[in-house]
PDB file of C-alpha atoms in Angstrom:
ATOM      1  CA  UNK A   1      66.532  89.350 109.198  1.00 82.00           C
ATOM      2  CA  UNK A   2      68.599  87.191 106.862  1.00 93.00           C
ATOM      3  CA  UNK A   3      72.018  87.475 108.507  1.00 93.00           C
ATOM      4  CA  UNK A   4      73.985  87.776 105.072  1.00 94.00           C
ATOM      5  CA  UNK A   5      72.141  91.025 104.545  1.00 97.00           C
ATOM      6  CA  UNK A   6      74.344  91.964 107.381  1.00 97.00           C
ATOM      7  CA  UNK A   7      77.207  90.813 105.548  1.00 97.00           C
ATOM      8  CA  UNK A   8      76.217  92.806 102.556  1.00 97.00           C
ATOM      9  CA  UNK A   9      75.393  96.039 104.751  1.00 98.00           C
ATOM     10  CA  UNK A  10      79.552  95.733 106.013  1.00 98.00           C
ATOM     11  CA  UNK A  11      80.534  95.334 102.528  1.00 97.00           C
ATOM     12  CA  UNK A  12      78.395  97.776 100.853  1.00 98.00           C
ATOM     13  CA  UNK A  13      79.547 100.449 103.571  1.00 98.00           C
ATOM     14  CA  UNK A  14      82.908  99.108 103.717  1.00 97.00           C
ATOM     15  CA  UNK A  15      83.196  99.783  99.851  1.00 97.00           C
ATOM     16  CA  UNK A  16      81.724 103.132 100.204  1.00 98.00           C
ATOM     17  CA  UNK A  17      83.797 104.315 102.228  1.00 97.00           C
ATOM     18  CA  UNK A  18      86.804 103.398 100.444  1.00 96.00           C
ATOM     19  CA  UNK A  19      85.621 104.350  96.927  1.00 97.00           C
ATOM     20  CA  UNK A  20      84.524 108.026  98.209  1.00 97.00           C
ATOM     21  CA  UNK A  21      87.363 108.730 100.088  1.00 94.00           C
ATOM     22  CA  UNK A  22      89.419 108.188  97.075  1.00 93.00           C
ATOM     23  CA  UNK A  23      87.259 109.976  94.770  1.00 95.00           C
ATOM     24  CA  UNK A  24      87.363 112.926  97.219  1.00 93.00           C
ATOM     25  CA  UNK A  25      91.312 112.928  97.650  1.00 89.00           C
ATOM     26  CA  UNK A  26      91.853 112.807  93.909  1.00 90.00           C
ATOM     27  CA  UNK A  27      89.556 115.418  92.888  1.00 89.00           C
ATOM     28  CA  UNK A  28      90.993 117.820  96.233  1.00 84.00           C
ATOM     29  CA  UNK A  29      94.801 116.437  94.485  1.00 80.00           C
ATOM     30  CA  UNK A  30      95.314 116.147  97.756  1.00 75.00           C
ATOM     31  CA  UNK A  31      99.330 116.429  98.647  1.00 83.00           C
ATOM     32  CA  UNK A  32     100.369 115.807 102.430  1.00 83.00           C
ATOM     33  CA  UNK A  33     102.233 118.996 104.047  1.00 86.00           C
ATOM     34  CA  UNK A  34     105.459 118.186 105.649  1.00 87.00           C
ATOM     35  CA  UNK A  35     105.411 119.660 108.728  1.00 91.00           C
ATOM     36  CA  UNK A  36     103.535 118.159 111.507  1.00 91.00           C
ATOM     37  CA  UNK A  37     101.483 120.833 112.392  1.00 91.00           C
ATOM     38  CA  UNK A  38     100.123 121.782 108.801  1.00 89.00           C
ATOM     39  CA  UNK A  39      99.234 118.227 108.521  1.00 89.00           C
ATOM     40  CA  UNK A  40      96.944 118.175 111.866  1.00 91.00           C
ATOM     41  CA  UNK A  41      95.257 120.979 110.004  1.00 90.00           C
ATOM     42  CA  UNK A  42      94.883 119.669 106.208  1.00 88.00           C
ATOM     43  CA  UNK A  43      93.786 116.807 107.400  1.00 89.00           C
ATOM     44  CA  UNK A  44      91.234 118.240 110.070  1.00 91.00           C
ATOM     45  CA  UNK A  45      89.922 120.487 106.888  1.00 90.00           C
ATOM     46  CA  UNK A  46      89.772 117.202 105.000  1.00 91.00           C
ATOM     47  CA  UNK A  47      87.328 115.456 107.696  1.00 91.00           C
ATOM     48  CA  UNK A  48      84.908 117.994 107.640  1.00 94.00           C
ATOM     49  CA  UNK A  49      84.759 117.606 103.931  1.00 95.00           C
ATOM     50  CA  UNK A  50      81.067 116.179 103.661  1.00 96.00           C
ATOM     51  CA  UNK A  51      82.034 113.364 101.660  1.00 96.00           C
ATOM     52  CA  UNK A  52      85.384 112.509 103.178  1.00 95.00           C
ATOM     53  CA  UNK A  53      83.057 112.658 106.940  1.00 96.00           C
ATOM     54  CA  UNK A  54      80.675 110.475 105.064  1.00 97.00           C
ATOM     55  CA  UNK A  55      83.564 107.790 104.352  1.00 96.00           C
ATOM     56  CA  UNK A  56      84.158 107.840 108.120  1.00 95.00           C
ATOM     57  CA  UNK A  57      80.505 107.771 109.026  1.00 97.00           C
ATOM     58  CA  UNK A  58      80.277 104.626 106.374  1.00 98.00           C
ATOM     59  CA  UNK A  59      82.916 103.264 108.590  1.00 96.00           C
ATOM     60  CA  UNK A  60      81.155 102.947 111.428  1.00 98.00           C
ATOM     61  CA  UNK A  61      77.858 102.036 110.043  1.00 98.00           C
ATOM     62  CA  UNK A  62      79.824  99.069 108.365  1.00 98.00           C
ATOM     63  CA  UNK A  63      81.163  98.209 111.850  1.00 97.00           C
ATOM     64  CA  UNK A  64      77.597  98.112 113.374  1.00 98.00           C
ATOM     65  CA  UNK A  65      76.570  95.686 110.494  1.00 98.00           C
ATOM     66  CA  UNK A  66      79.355  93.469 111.263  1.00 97.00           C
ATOM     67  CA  UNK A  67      78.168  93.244 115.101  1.00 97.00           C
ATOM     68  CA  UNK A  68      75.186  92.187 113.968  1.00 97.00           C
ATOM     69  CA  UNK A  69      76.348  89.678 111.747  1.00 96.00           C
ATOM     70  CA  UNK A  70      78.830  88.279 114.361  1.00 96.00           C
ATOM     71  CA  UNK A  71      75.473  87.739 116.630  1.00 96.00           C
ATOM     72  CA  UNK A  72      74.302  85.732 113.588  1.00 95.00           C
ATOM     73  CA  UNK A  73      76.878  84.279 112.053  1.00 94.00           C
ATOM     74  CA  UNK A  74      79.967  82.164 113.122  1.00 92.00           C
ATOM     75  CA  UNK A  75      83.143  84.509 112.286  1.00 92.00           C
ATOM     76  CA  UNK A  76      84.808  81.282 110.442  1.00 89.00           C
ATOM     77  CA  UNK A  77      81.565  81.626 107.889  1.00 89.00           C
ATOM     78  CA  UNK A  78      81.406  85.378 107.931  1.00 92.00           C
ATOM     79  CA  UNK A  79      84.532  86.340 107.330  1.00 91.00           C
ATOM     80  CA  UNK A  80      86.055  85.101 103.993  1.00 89.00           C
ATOM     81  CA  UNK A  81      83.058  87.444 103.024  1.00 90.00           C
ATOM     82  CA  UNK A  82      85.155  90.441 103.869  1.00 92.00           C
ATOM     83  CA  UNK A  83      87.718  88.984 101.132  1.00 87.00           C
ATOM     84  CA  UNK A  84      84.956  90.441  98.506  1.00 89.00           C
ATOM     85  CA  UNK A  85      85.546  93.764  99.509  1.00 93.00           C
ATOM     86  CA  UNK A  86      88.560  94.576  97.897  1.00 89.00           C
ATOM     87  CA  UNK A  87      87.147  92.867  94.926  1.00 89.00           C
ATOM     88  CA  UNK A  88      84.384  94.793  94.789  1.00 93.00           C
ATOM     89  CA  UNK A  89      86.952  98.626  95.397  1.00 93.00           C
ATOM     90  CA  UNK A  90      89.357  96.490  92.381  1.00 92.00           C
ATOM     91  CA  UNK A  91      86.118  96.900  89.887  1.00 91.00           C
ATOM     92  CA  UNK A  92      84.366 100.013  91.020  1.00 95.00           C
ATOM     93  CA  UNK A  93      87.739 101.766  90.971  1.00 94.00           C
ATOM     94  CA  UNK A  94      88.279 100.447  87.332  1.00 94.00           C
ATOM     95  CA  UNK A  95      84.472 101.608  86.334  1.00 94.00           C
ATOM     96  CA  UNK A  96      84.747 104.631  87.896  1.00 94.00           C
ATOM     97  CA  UNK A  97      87.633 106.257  89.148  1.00 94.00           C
ATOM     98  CA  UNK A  98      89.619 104.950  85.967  1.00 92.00           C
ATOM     99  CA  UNK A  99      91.877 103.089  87.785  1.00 93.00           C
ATOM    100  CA  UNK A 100      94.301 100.777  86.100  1.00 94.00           C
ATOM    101  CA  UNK A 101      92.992  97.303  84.868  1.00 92.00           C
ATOM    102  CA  UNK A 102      96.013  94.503  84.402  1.00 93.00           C
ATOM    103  CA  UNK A 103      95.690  90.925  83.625  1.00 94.00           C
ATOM    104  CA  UNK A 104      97.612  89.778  87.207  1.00 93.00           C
ATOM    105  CA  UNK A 105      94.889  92.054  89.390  1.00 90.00           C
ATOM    106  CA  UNK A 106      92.175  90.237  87.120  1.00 90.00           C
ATOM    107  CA  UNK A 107      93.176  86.692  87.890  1.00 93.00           C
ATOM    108  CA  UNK A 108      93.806  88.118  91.780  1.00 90.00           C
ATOM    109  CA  UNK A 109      90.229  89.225  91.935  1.00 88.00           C
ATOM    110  CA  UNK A 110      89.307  85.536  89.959  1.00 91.00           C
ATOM    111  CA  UNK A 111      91.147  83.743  92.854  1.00 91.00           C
ATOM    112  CA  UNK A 112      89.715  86.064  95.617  1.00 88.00           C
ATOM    113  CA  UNK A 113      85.750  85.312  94.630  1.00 88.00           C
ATOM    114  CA  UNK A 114      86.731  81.447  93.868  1.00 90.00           C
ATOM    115  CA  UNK A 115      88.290  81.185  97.639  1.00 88.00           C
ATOM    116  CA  UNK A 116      85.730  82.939  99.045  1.00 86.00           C
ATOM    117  CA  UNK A 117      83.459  80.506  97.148  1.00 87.00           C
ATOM    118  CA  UNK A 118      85.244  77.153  98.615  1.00 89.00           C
ATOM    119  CA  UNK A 119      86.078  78.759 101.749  1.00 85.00           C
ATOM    120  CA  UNK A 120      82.292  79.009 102.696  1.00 82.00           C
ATOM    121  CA  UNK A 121      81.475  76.113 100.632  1.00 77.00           C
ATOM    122  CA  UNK A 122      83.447  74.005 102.446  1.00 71.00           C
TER     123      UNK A 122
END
């Protein structure tokens, strides 16, 4: 198997996991309790959530792609790779979870895929 399709499997689950746990939390409006105690339980009720559980579960799959890229892959070439992923949350959250767009993240997310470009280029 093309070891950059294992890159891609850690970055697509990586991004999943990001993108549904904040879709979940903002539809729940979730608000952390104060005490301790009541936030051991929220947040136990919020892991058995199906989608927040499948943002952990994405997680680990994403962690199991990156083992198999590291057998592939030195980590110098894989890595900068990993600088796509908050690229890739930046525009899905825009799309989709109408997050805010602003000129500076814009040119951040410009500079993030051109570094990522010359750091594996070169």
């Amino acid at each position: 198997m093309n070891p950059y399709l294992y890159i891609a499997g850690t970055l697509f689950f990586t991004v999943y996991g990001q993108i549904v746990l904040k879709w979940r939390l903002s539809l729940l409006k979730v608000i952390l309790p104060e005490r301790v105690i009541d936030k051991g339980i929220y947040l136990t009720k919020l892991i058995l959530d199906p989608f927040v559980f499948s943002g952990f579960v994405s997680a680990f799959i994403a962690s199991l792609f990156w083992m198999a890229a590291m057998t592939k892959l030195e980590i110098t070439t894989a890595y900068p790779f990993m600088s796509l992923a908050p690229a890739l949350v930046f525009m899905i959250g825009v799309l989709f979870l109408g997050e805010t767009f602003t000129v500076g993240k814009a040119v951040g997310l410009v500079l993030i895929i051109v570094g990522t470009m010359v750091t594996v280029k070169y």
